[in-house]
Short mmCIF file of C-alpha atoms and ligand atoms in Angstrom, two decimals:
data_model
loop_
_atom_site.label_atom_id
_atom_site.label_comp_id
_atom_site.label_asym_id
_atom_site.label_seq_id
_atom_site.Cartn_x
_atom_site.Cartn_y
_atom_site.Cartn_z
CA UNK A 73 -23.57 40.97 23.18
CA UNK A 74 -23.08 41.27 26.95
CA UNK A 75 -25.16 39.45 29.57
CA UNK A 76 -23.26 40.48 32.76
CA UNK A 77 -25.68 42.01 35.23
CA UNK A 78 -22.95 42.92 37.76
CA UNK A 79 -20.73 41.40 40.48
CA UNK A 80 -22.04 39.46 43.47
CA UNK A 81 -20.40 38.50 46.76
CA UNK A 82 -19.89 34.73 47.09
CA UNK A 83 -20.38 34.84 50.84
CA UNK A 84 -23.27 37.40 51.63
CA UNK A 85 -24.80 37.72 48.09
CA UNK A 86 -24.55 41.54 48.08
CA UNK A 87 -24.54 43.01 44.52
CA UNK A 88 -21.91 45.29 43.08
CA UNK A 89 -21.49 47.07 39.69
CA UNK A 90 -19.49 45.59 36.90
CA UNK A 91 -16.22 47.32 37.68
CA UNK A 92 -12.69 46.36 38.58
CA UNK A 93 -13.76 45.34 42.14
CA UNK A 94 -12.97 42.03 43.72
CA UNK A 95 -13.62 42.05 47.47
CA UNK A 96 -16.99 42.53 49.12
CA UNK A 97 -16.64 45.69 51.32
CA UNK A 98 -18.90 44.32 54.01
CA UNK A 99 -17.87 40.74 54.58
CA UNK A 100 -14.62 40.69 52.72
CA UNK A 101 -15.80 37.74 50.55
CA UNK A 102 -14.64 37.46 46.94
CA UNK A 103 -16.85 38.79 44.21
CA UNK A 104 -18.22 36.70 41.31
CA UNK A 105 -19.79 37.65 38.00
CA UNK A 106 -23.56 37.47 37.81
CA UNK A 107 -25.30 36.86 34.50
CA UNK A 108 -28.66 37.24 33.01
CA UNK A 109 -29.27 33.49 32.35
CA UNK A 110 -32.76 34.12 31.19
CA UNK A 111 -31.41 36.17 28.28
CA UNK A 112 -28.59 33.81 27.64
CA UNK A 113 -31.11 30.94 27.40
CA UNK A 114 -32.98 32.62 24.67
CA UNK A 115 -29.80 33.14 22.62
CA UNK A 116 -27.66 30.13 23.19
CA UNK A 117 -28.32 26.53 22.03
CA UNK A 118 -26.12 23.54 20.77
CA UNK A 119 -26.54 24.64 17.17
CA UNK A 120 -25.43 28.12 17.71
CA UNK A 121 -22.36 26.94 19.63
CA UNK A 122 -21.38 24.23 17.18
CA UNK A 123 -21.63 26.58 14.23
CA UNK A 124 -18.99 28.97 15.71
CA UNK A 125 -15.28 28.97 15.36
CA UNK A 126 -13.30 26.43 17.39
CA UNK A 127 -11.96 28.53 20.17
CA UNK A 128 -13.29 29.50 23.65
CA UNK A 129 -15.26 32.43 22.46
CA UNK A 130 -17.86 30.12 21.11
CA UNK A 131 -19.35 30.25 24.62
CA UNK A 132 -19.07 34.14 24.72
CA UNK A 133 -22.55 34.72 26.16
CA UNK A 134 -21.26 32.92 29.24
CA UNK A 135 -18.14 34.97 29.56
CA UNK A 136 -18.02 38.47 31.13
CA UNK A 137 -17.36 40.84 28.34
CA UNK A 138 -19.75 43.59 27.23
CA UNK A 139 -18.10 44.01 23.70
CA UNK A 140 -16.20 41.80 21.28
CA UNK A 141 -13.28 39.88 22.50
CA UNK A 142 -9.85 41.37 21.48
CA UNK A 143 -7.30 39.01 23.04
CA UNK A 144 -6.82 35.24 22.92
CA UNK A 145 -8.89 34.75 19.79
CA UNK A 146 -7.21 31.31 19.10
CA UNK A 147 -7.30 30.10 22.80
CA UNK A 148 -9.26 27.04 23.81
CA UNK A 149 -11.01 24.24 22.07
CA UNK A 150 -8.00 21.95 22.71
CA UNK A 151 -8.18 18.12 21.96
CA UNK A 152 -10.23 15.81 23.95
CA UNK A 153 -8.58 12.36 23.59
CA UNK A 154 -9.85 8.78 24.27
CA UNK A 155 -6.82 7.49 25.99
CA UNK A 156 -6.89 3.84 24.81
CA UNK A 157 -3.38 2.88 25.88
CA UNK A 158 -3.63 4.48 29.18
CA UNK A 159 -6.91 2.73 29.72
CA UNK A 160 -5.03 -0.56 29.43
CA UNK A 161 -2.19 0.48 31.67
CA UNK A 162 -4.66 1.60 34.48
CA UNK A 163 -7.07 -1.29 33.92
CA UNK A 164 -10.12 1.07 33.34
CA UNK A 165 -12.88 1.02 30.76
CA UNK A 166 -13.38 4.48 29.55
CA UNK A 167 -10.68 7.20 29.99
CA UNK A 168 -10.36 10.64 28.30
CA UNK A 169 -7.67 13.38 28.49
CA UNK A 170 -8.61 16.90 28.02
CA UNK A 171 -5.32 18.22 26.67
CA UNK A 172 -4.55 21.91 27.38
CA UNK A 173 -0.79 21.26 27.10
CA UNK A 174 -1.26 22.41 23.54
CA UNK A 175 -3.50 25.39 24.21
CA UNK A 176 -2.67 28.67 22.24
CA UNK A 177 -0.47 30.64 22.51
CA UNK A 178 1.50 29.44 25.51
CA UNK A 179 0.64 25.77 26.10
CA UNK A 180 -1.33 25.84 29.30
CA UNK A 181 -4.85 26.24 30.46
CA UNK A 182 -3.90 29.65 31.71
CA UNK A 183 -4.40 30.89 28.09
CA UNK A 184 -8.02 30.63 28.76
CA UNK A 185 -8.20 32.88 31.85
CA UNK A 186 -5.82 35.44 30.33
CA UNK A 187 -7.80 35.61 27.12
CA UNK A 188 -10.74 36.68 29.17
CA UNK A 189 -8.82 38.84 31.64
CA UNK A 190 -7.01 40.95 29.02
CA UNK A 191 -10.02 41.30 26.88
CA UNK A 192 -11.72 42.70 29.96
CA UNK A 193 -8.85 44.83 30.93
CA UNK A 194 -8.87 46.38 27.50
CA UNK A 195 -12.62 47.03 27.88
CA UNK A 196 -11.94 48.81 31.22
CA UNK A 197 -9.39 50.96 29.40
CA UNK A 198 -6.29 49.74 31.31
CA UNK A 199 -2.98 50.24 29.39
CA UNK A 200 -0.93 48.07 31.70
CA UNK A 201 -1.48 44.55 33.00
CA UNK A 202 0.36 42.60 35.72
CA UNK A 203 0.16 39.29 37.55
CA UNK A 204 1.72 37.12 40.22
CA UNK A 205 2.47 33.86 38.89
CA UNK A 206 3.74 30.29 39.48
CA UNK A 207 4.84 30.30 35.75
CA UNK A 208 2.15 29.44 33.42
CA UNK A 209 0.19 32.53 34.16
CA UNK A 210 3.40 34.63 33.58
CA UNK A 211 3.88 33.01 30.09
CA UNK A 212 0.37 33.61 29.06
CA UNK A 213 0.05 37.28 30.36
CA UNK A 214 3.44 38.20 28.73
CA UNK A 215 2.43 36.67 25.43
CA UNK A 216 -1.18 37.92 25.19
CA UNK A 217 -0.20 41.40 26.53
CA UNK A 218 2.29 41.52 23.67
CA UNK A 219 -0.63 40.64 21.26
CA UNK A 220 -2.85 43.32 22.78
CA UNK A 221 -0.08 46.00 22.93
CA UNK A 222 -0.45 46.33 26.68
CA UNK A 223 2.43 47.07 29.12
CA UNK A 224 3.27 44.11 31.19
CA UNK A 225 4.66 43.58 34.64
CA UNK A 226 5.14 39.96 35.76
CA UNK A 227 6.05 38.91 39.28
CA UNK A 228 7.33 35.36 39.88
CA UNK A 229 9.22 33.44 42.71
CA UNK A 230 12.86 33.72 41.93
CA UNK A 231 13.42 29.81 41.96
CA UNK A 232 11.06 29.11 38.99
CA UNK A 233 11.96 26.63 36.27
CA UNK A 234 14.22 27.97 33.44
CA UNK A 235 11.63 27.05 30.84
CA UNK A 236 8.97 29.16 32.53
CA UNK A 237 11.46 32.12 32.78
CA UNK A 238 12.66 31.99 29.21
CA UNK A 239 8.95 31.39 28.09
CA UNK A 240 8.09 34.69 29.87
CA UNK A 241 11.15 36.83 28.97
CA UNK A 242 10.88 36.20 25.27
CA UNK A 243 7.74 38.36 25.22
CA UNK A 244 9.63 41.38 26.67
CA UNK A 245 7.72 42.11 29.77
CA UNK A 246 9.20 43.61 32.91
CA UNK A 247 9.84 40.40 34.76
CA UNK A 248 10.35 40.74 38.50
CA UNK A 249 11.81 37.68 40.21
CA UNK A 250 11.01 37.94 43.91
CA UNK A 251 13.16 36.13 46.56
CA UNK A 252 10.35 34.25 48.12
CA UNK A 253 7.62 31.68 47.48
CA UNK A 254 4.40 32.44 45.54
CA UNK A 255 2.39 33.42 48.51
CA UNK A 256 5.02 36.07 49.33
CA UNK A 257 4.98 37.25 45.79
CA UNK A 258 1.15 37.47 45.95
CA UNK A 259 1.28 39.43 49.09
CA UNK A 260 3.70 41.93 47.71
CA UNK A 261 1.49 42.29 44.59
CA UNK A 262 -1.54 43.15 46.70
CA UNK A 263 0.50 46.03 48.16
CA UNK A 264 1.65 47.09 44.67
CA UNK A 265 -1.91 46.83 43.37
CA UNK A 266 -2.84 49.53 45.86
CA UNK A 267 -0.39 51.96 44.54
CA UNK A 268 -0.58 51.43 40.79
CA UNK A 269 -3.53 51.62 38.42
CA UNK A 270 -2.79 48.43 36.70
CA UNK A 271 -4.99 45.52 35.71
CA UNK A 272 -3.67 42.80 37.98
CA UNK A 273 -5.22 39.83 36.40
CA UNK A 274 -5.37 37.75 39.54
CA UNK A 275 -6.18 40.57 41.91
CA UNK A 276 -8.47 43.41 40.73
CA UNK A 277 -9.57 41.69 37.55
CA UNK A 278 -9.94 38.28 39.28
CA UNK A 279 -13.68 37.89 39.08
CA UNK A 280 -13.55 38.22 35.20
CA UNK A 281 -10.30 36.32 34.91
CA UNK A 282 -11.54 33.32 36.81
CA UNK A 283 -14.54 32.98 34.49
CA UNK A 284 -12.22 31.84 31.58
CA UNK A 285 -11.74 28.54 33.36
CA UNK A 286 -15.42 27.63 32.89
CA UNK A 287 -14.62 27.02 29.14
CA UNK A 288 -12.48 23.95 30.19
CA UNK A 289 -15.74 22.57 31.61
CA UNK A 290 -18.00 23.56 28.69
CA UNK A 291 -15.52 21.88 26.19
CA UNK A 292 -15.35 18.67 28.15
CA UNK A 293 -19.10 18.43 27.85
CA UNK A 294 -19.45 19.48 24.29
CA UNK A 295 -16.69 17.28 23.04
CA UNK A 296 -18.18 14.24 24.79
CA UNK A 297 -21.39 14.90 22.93
CA UNK A 298 -22.97 17.23 25.34
CA UNK A 299 -22.45 14.89 28.22
CA UNK A 300 -20.45 15.10 31.52
CA UNK A 301 -18.15 12.31 32.48
CA UNK A 302 -18.80 10.54 35.73
CA UNK A 303 -15.28 11.43 37.19
CA UNK A 304 -13.06 14.35 36.55
CA UNK A 305 -9.70 14.81 38.09
CA UNK A 306 -8.44 18.38 38.41
CA UNK A 307 -5.04 19.81 39.51
CA UNK A 308 -5.34 22.48 42.15
CA UNK A 309 -3.16 25.44 43.05
CA UNK A 310 -5.34 28.43 44.02
CA UNK A 311 -8.40 26.19 43.55
CA UNK A 312 -9.99 28.32 40.85
CA UNK A 313 -10.01 25.98 37.95
CA UNK A 314 -11.65 23.13 39.79
CA UNK A 315 -14.39 25.47 41.11
CA UNK A 316 -15.09 26.89 37.69
CA UNK A 317 -15.25 23.56 35.88
CA UNK A 318 -17.95 22.59 38.24
CA UNK A 319 -19.73 25.96 37.83
CA UNK A 320 -19.46 25.55 34.07
CA UNK A 321 -21.13 22.20 34.08
CA UNK A 322 -23.89 23.47 36.33
CA UNK A 323 -24.51 26.32 33.94
CA UNK A 324 -24.87 23.95 30.98
CA UNK A 325 -27.32 22.04 32.89
CA UNK A 326 -29.36 25.10 33.78
CA UNK A 327 -29.31 26.11 30.20
CA UNK A 328 -30.42 22.57 29.25
CA UNK A 329 -27.40 21.93 27.08
CA UNK A 330 -26.67 18.82 29.09
CA UNK A 331 -29.32 16.61 30.59
CA UNK A 332 -27.85 15.89 33.97
CA UNK A 333 -24.70 16.03 35.99
CA UNK A 334 -23.66 12.77 37.47
CA UNK A 335 -20.11 13.90 37.96
CA UNK A 336 -17.77 13.54 40.86
CA UNK A 337 -14.99 16.05 41.02
CA UNK A 338 -11.62 15.15 42.45
CA UNK A 339 -8.85 17.50 43.62
CA UNK A 340 -5.18 16.66 42.79
CA UNK A 341 -2.24 18.25 44.58
CA UNK A 342 1.41 17.42 45.34
CA UNK A 343 2.11 15.99 48.80
CA UNK A 344 4.63 18.97 49.30
CA UNK A 345 1.82 21.48 48.88
CA UNK A 346 -1.62 19.96 49.60
CA UNK A 347 -3.70 22.34 51.69
CA UNK A 348 -6.88 21.73 49.67
CA UNK A 349 -6.50 17.97 49.71
CA UNK A 350 -5.72 17.92 53.53
CA UNK A 351 -8.93 20.12 54.08
CA UNK A 352 -11.01 17.50 52.14
CA UNK A 353 -9.38 14.54 53.82
CA UNK A 354 -10.01 16.05 57.27
CA UNK A 355 -13.43 17.46 56.34
CA UNK A 356 -12.36 20.84 57.46
CA UNK A 357 -13.83 23.82 55.53
CA UNK A 358 -11.05 25.95 57.01
CA UNK A 359 -8.11 25.62 54.66
CA UNK A 360 -4.92 25.71 56.62
CA UNK A 361 -2.01 27.45 54.70
CA UNK A 362 1.14 25.40 54.29
CA UNK A 363 4.79 26.16 53.12
CA UNK A 364 5.18 24.55 49.71
CA UNK A 365 8.06 22.20 48.96
CA UNK A 366 7.44 20.24 45.71
CA UNK A 367 8.73 19.90 42.06
CA UNK A 368 5.25 20.84 40.99
CA UNK A 369 6.01 24.49 41.18
CA UNK A 370 2.97 25.56 39.08
CA UNK A 371 0.82 24.18 41.90
CA UNK A 372 2.88 25.55 44.71
CA UNK A 373 0.39 27.84 46.30
CA UNK A 374 0.39 27.37 50.09
CA UNK A 375 -2.57 29.75 50.79
CA UNK A 376 -5.15 29.02 48.16
CA UNK A 377 -7.44 32.01 47.45
CA UNK A 378 -10.24 29.70 46.37
CA UNK A 379 -9.42 26.77 48.66
CA UNK A 380 -12.81 26.90 50.40
CA UNK A 381 -14.65 26.89 47.12
CA UNK A 382 -12.56 23.92 45.84
CA UNK A 383 -13.49 22.17 49.10
CA UNK A 384 -17.26 22.90 48.57
CA UNK A 385 -17.01 21.71 44.90
CA UNK A 386 -15.52 18.36 45.85
CA UNK A 387 -18.04 17.91 48.67
CA UNK A 388 -21.01 19.03 46.66
CA UNK A 389 -20.12 16.67 43.79
CA UNK A 390 -19.43 13.66 46.09
CA UNK A 391 -15.79 13.38 44.91
CA UNK A 392 -12.64 13.12 46.88
CA UNK A 393 -8.97 14.20 46.87
CA UNK A 394 -5.47 12.79 46.95
CA UNK A 395 -1.85 13.88 46.82
CA UNK A 396 1.33 12.36 45.32
CA UNK A 397 5.04 12.54 46.01
CA UNK A 398 7.58 14.08 43.71
CA UNK A 399 8.61 10.64 42.60
CA UNK A 400 5.14 9.60 41.76
CA UNK A 401 4.80 12.82 39.77
CA UNK A 402 7.67 11.97 37.64
CA UNK A 403 6.48 8.32 37.11
CA UNK A 404 3.19 9.70 36.02
CA UNK A 405 4.68 12.07 33.57
CA UNK A 406 6.67 9.20 32.08
CA UNK A 407 3.62 6.93 32.01
CA UNK A 408 1.55 9.52 30.03
CA UNK A 409 4.34 10.18 27.51
CA UNK A 410 4.85 6.46 27.02
CA UNK A 411 1.20 5.55 26.61
CA UNK A 412 -0.47 8.58 24.91
CA UNK A 413 2.54 10.54 23.47
CA UNK A 414 1.76 13.52 25.71
CA UNK A 415 4.51 15.41 27.33
CA UNK A 416 2.94 17.10 30.30
CA UNK A 417 4.46 19.28 32.96
CA UNK A 418 4.76 18.39 36.63
CA UNK A 419 1.06 19.54 37.25
CA UNK A 420 -0.04 16.82 34.73
CA UNK A 421 2.01 14.28 36.65
CA UNK A 422 0.18 15.30 39.73
CA UNK A 423 -3.22 14.86 38.09
CA UNK A 424 -2.37 11.34 36.47
CA UNK A 425 -0.55 10.24 39.75
CA UNK A 426 -3.62 11.12 41.79
CA UNK A 427 -5.95 9.45 39.30
CA UNK A 428 -3.87 6.28 39.45
CA UNK A 429 -4.00 6.33 43.24
CA UNK A 430 -7.67 6.94 43.43
CA UNK A 431 -8.46 4.04 41.00
CA UNK A 432 -6.17 1.76 43.10
CA UNK A 433 -8.01 2.82 46.27
CA UNK A 434 -11.33 2.03 44.64
CA UNK A 435 -12.48 5.69 45.00
CA UNK A 436 -12.87 5.87 41.27
CA UNK A 437 -14.78 2.79 39.83
CA UNK A 438 -12.88 1.13 37.01
CA UNK A 439 -15.98 0.77 34.88
CA UNK A 440 -17.10 4.50 34.96
CA UNK A 441 -16.06 7.25 32.51
CA UNK A 442 -13.04 9.19 33.78
CA UNK A 443 -11.58 12.40 32.48
CA UNK A 444 -8.19 13.71 33.43
CA UNK A 445 -7.39 17.41 33.06
CA UNK A 446 -3.89 17.83 31.62
CA UNK A 447 -3.30 21.56 32.05
CA UNK A 448 0.37 22.28 31.09
CA UNK A 449 3.27 21.38 28.89
CA UNK A 450 6.29 19.26 29.86
CA UNK A 451 8.72 21.29 27.70
CA UNK A 452 8.45 24.01 30.39
CA UNK A 453 9.58 21.77 33.34
CA UNK A 454 12.31 19.73 31.79
CA UNK A 455 14.55 19.70 34.86
CA UNK A 456 11.97 17.54 36.63
CA UNK A 457 12.72 14.59 34.44
CA UNK A 458 16.08 15.23 32.75
CA UNK A 459 17.96 12.82 35.05
CA UNK A 460 15.14 10.19 35.09
CA UNK A 461 14.66 9.27 31.51
CA UNK A 462 17.97 7.69 30.55
CA UNK A 463 20.54 9.11 28.06
CA UNK A 464 21.00 8.93 24.30
CA UNK A 465 23.16 6.00 23.20
CA UNK A 466 26.30 7.53 21.62
CA UNK A 467 27.97 5.88 18.72
CA UNK A 468 30.59 6.65 16.11
CA UNK A 469 29.41 7.50 12.47
CA UNK A 470 29.88 4.00 11.14
CA UNK A 471 27.86 0.77 10.80
CA UNK A 472 30.28 -1.28 12.96
CA UNK A 473 29.61 1.02 15.84
CA UNK A 474 25.98 0.89 15.31
CA UNK A 475 26.06 -2.81 15.35
CA UNK A 476 28.25 -3.01 18.41
CA UNK A 477 26.08 -0.71 20.49
CA UNK A 478 22.60 -1.28 19.30
CA UNK A 479 21.97 -3.70 16.39
CA UNK A 480 23.53 -6.78 18.06
CA UNK A 481 21.86 -6.21 21.34
CA UNK A 482 18.47 -5.85 19.69
CA UNK A 483 18.93 -9.01 17.65
CA UNK A 484 19.70 -10.97 20.75
CA UNK B 111 -3.92 55.21 60.35
CA UNK B 112 -4.24 52.29 57.97
CA UNK B 113 -6.67 49.54 57.53
CA UNK B 114 -5.64 46.03 56.74
CA UNK B 115 -7.87 43.07 55.91
CA UNK B 116 -6.68 39.82 57.28
CA UNK B 117 -7.69 36.22 57.97
CA UNK B 118 -6.67 34.72 61.28
CA UNK B 119 -6.51 30.95 61.68
CA UNK B 120 -6.49 29.68 65.25
CA UNK B 121 -5.29 26.25 66.22
CA UNK B 122 -7.59 24.37 68.56
CA UNK B 123 -5.89 25.39 71.82
CA UNK B 124 -6.24 29.03 71.04
CA UNK B 125 -9.92 29.09 69.95
CA UNK B 126 -11.12 29.79 73.52
CA UNK B 127 -8.48 32.34 74.31
CA UNK B 128 -9.29 36.00 73.88
CA UNK B 129 -5.90 36.56 71.89
CA UNK B 130 -7.51 38.98 69.35
CA UNK B 131 -8.79 41.20 72.23
CA UNK B 132 -5.49 41.24 73.90
CA UNK B 133 -3.61 42.00 70.77
CA UNK B 134 -6.12 44.88 70.15
CA UNK B 135 -5.61 46.32 73.61
CA UNK B 136 -1.88 45.99 73.73
CA UNK B 137 -1.20 47.49 70.25
CA UNK B 138 -3.99 49.93 70.18
CA UNK B 139 -5.51 48.31 67.14
CA UNK B 140 -9.24 48.35 66.32
CA UNK B 141 -10.56 45.01 65.10
CA UNK B 142 -13.71 45.07 63.05
CA UNK B 143 -14.94 41.47 62.46
CA UNK B 144 -16.68 40.62 59.22
CA UNK B 145 -16.86 36.86 59.33
CA UNK B 146 -16.05 33.90 61.42
CA UNK B 147 -16.07 30.20 61.17
CA UNK B 148 -15.10 27.62 63.95
CA UNK B 149 -15.00 23.83 63.50
CA UNK B 150 -13.98 21.39 66.23
CA UNK B 151 -10.30 21.71 65.68
CA UNK B 152 -9.64 25.06 64.05
CA UNK B 153 -11.13 28.61 64.01
CA UNK B 154 -11.12 31.22 61.24
CA UNK B 155 -11.68 35.06 61.71
CA UNK B 156 -11.93 37.46 58.91
CA UNK B 157 -11.54 41.05 60.03
CA UNK B 158 -10.10 44.46 59.39
CA UNK B 159 -7.43 45.96 61.62
CA UNK B 160 -7.30 49.60 62.01
CA UNK B 161 -4.41 51.41 63.64
CA UNK B 162 -0.94 52.84 63.21
CA UNK B 163 1.01 51.06 60.47
CA UNK B 164 3.83 49.71 62.79
CA UNK B 165 1.37 48.83 65.61
CA UNK B 166 -0.71 46.66 63.19
CA UNK B 167 2.49 44.90 62.04
CA UNK B 168 3.48 44.35 65.71
CA UNK B 169 0.06 43.10 66.58
CA UNK B 170 0.25 40.54 63.68
CA UNK B 171 3.72 39.49 64.86
CA UNK B 172 2.30 39.05 68.45
CA UNK B 173 -0.49 36.74 67.10
CA UNK B 174 1.99 34.81 64.84
CA UNK B 175 4.21 34.05 67.78
CA UNK B 176 1.34 32.75 69.72
CA UNK B 177 0.62 30.27 66.87
CA UNK B 178 -2.08 32.09 64.97
CA UNK B 179 -1.61 32.03 61.20
CA UNK B 180 -2.09 35.45 59.81
CA UNK B 181 -2.90 35.64 56.12
CA UNK B 182 -3.62 38.85 54.14
CA UNK B 183 -6.81 38.87 52.20
CA UNK B 184 -5.77 39.42 48.61
CA UNK B 185 -6.05 42.05 47.98
CA UNK B 186 -6.96 44.97 50.03
CA UNK B 187 -9.64 47.11 48.62
CA UNK B 188 -8.18 49.88 46.33
CA UNK B 189 -9.24 53.16 47.62
C1 PLP C 646 -0.58 23.91 34.74
C2 PLP C 646 -1.38 24.26 35.90
N1 PLP C 646 -2.38 23.49 36.15
C3 PLP C 646 -3.34 23.78 37.17
C4 PLP C 646 -3.13 24.98 37.89
C5 PLP C 646 -4.19 25.23 39.01
O1 PLP C 646 -5.05 26.29 38.78
P1 PLP C 646 -5.77 27.02 40.01
O2 PLP C 646 -4.82 28.02 40.59
O3 PLP C 646 -6.96 27.62 39.33
O4 PLP C 646 -6.22 25.92 41.03
C6 PLP C 646 -2.20 25.91 37.52
C7 PLP C 646 -1.99 27.13 38.33
O5 PLP C 646 -1.11 27.87 38.23
C8 PLP C 646 -1.21 25.51 36.47
O6 PLP C 646 -0.18 26.28 36.16
ZN1 ZN C 647 -20.18 39.90 51.14
#
């Protein structure tokens, strides 16, 4: 096992050894994992993959470990659903949901990247892991570091949703709530990373960590019968997931596991934090940072590290981008729940809201296959909807009270 | 002396001004440019600043006041 050749700069192409490096020392571009695809091609085919256990390690040759995975052994391979009710509601022909709101162990797609990051951190011999997070990454690093017996330091913006804080603290990390937004938290963490020899999953382990998101793309293709859908809508914060879904599909094509890619990729953000969407709409490959202000806190990254690569992904695939208001986010969360029985978090509201908008605009044709990436769970962001879904009907414990409040009304 | 990797984003009206040079001179900071990208409406410069800690921070503040967005490159190389 182990097909990693080394790291390579995404900008100038310079090669580096497979260590915990992440920035090119010449051009300051980000480093990416470089594989021996010829070797992988000899080993990997559909039968081999399909025979393996249903978790993200079924694609292990395409993930950056040298040894066996040790963390996140049950992560990935989440349901891919044909969304029949939502098809009707949106007036489209063929609609799918890839549902990472039920990923193991912490109910978001971040369980994928953390499975890879912590397995790699253990391989490097780190005894402490850390991250800067908008919430879901915090949950996953805290939980999976507990499984892996690693010390854990988690840095979050102080105003995060209660569900995300509780869902982190329960795993007993050192949780640091920074009075500032995510970009300030991240800036602080880059200073801390210089002083402490920790595995910062989204800093010095980033090239490895990010590779975990490719499995979201692999699974989409495999679960559709080794085919890529025509349209994929992806929520964006740092811009890594969207970039890696695209990379994953291209790898499958190079390995001849799928025939062709006829897929357009669409970026989804909240209007209150849409630096990537703005870049795409203005056709500017320089992503201008913004100050986030949205209920979609998990997507509230104003200075996206992979913004430029998200931009290139959308352009290369021929897709587009759109953003939605906080009200539209809540409406979409309710629509998904009412039609498909999935309670997604605000990020899922962003993705479905944007999908609806793009269909209405005619950007996504109604008769083509569409796949919506649902990446997080609504139980973590309950305050977003608490005041907007009505109240339970209170009655006394007798039949008269029931009839008076409910029965009669229903019969009329 | 410290080194800091930063990304400078210039609005259109500043693209043609030698603001980086002025900052470097005024605060005694050595800029070492690694990459640049300019479109019609916005410019991006990726560089390393070398100088006294406080002087670098003052230089960054000077640029920010002029309307340049200064973003750290996350993260700086661990030495
Ligand atoms: C639920 C959810 N969806 C999507 C994203 C976006 O991922 P990326 O930062 O890779 O763009 C995040 C990131 O935090 C997230 O928490
Ligand atoms: Zn480089």
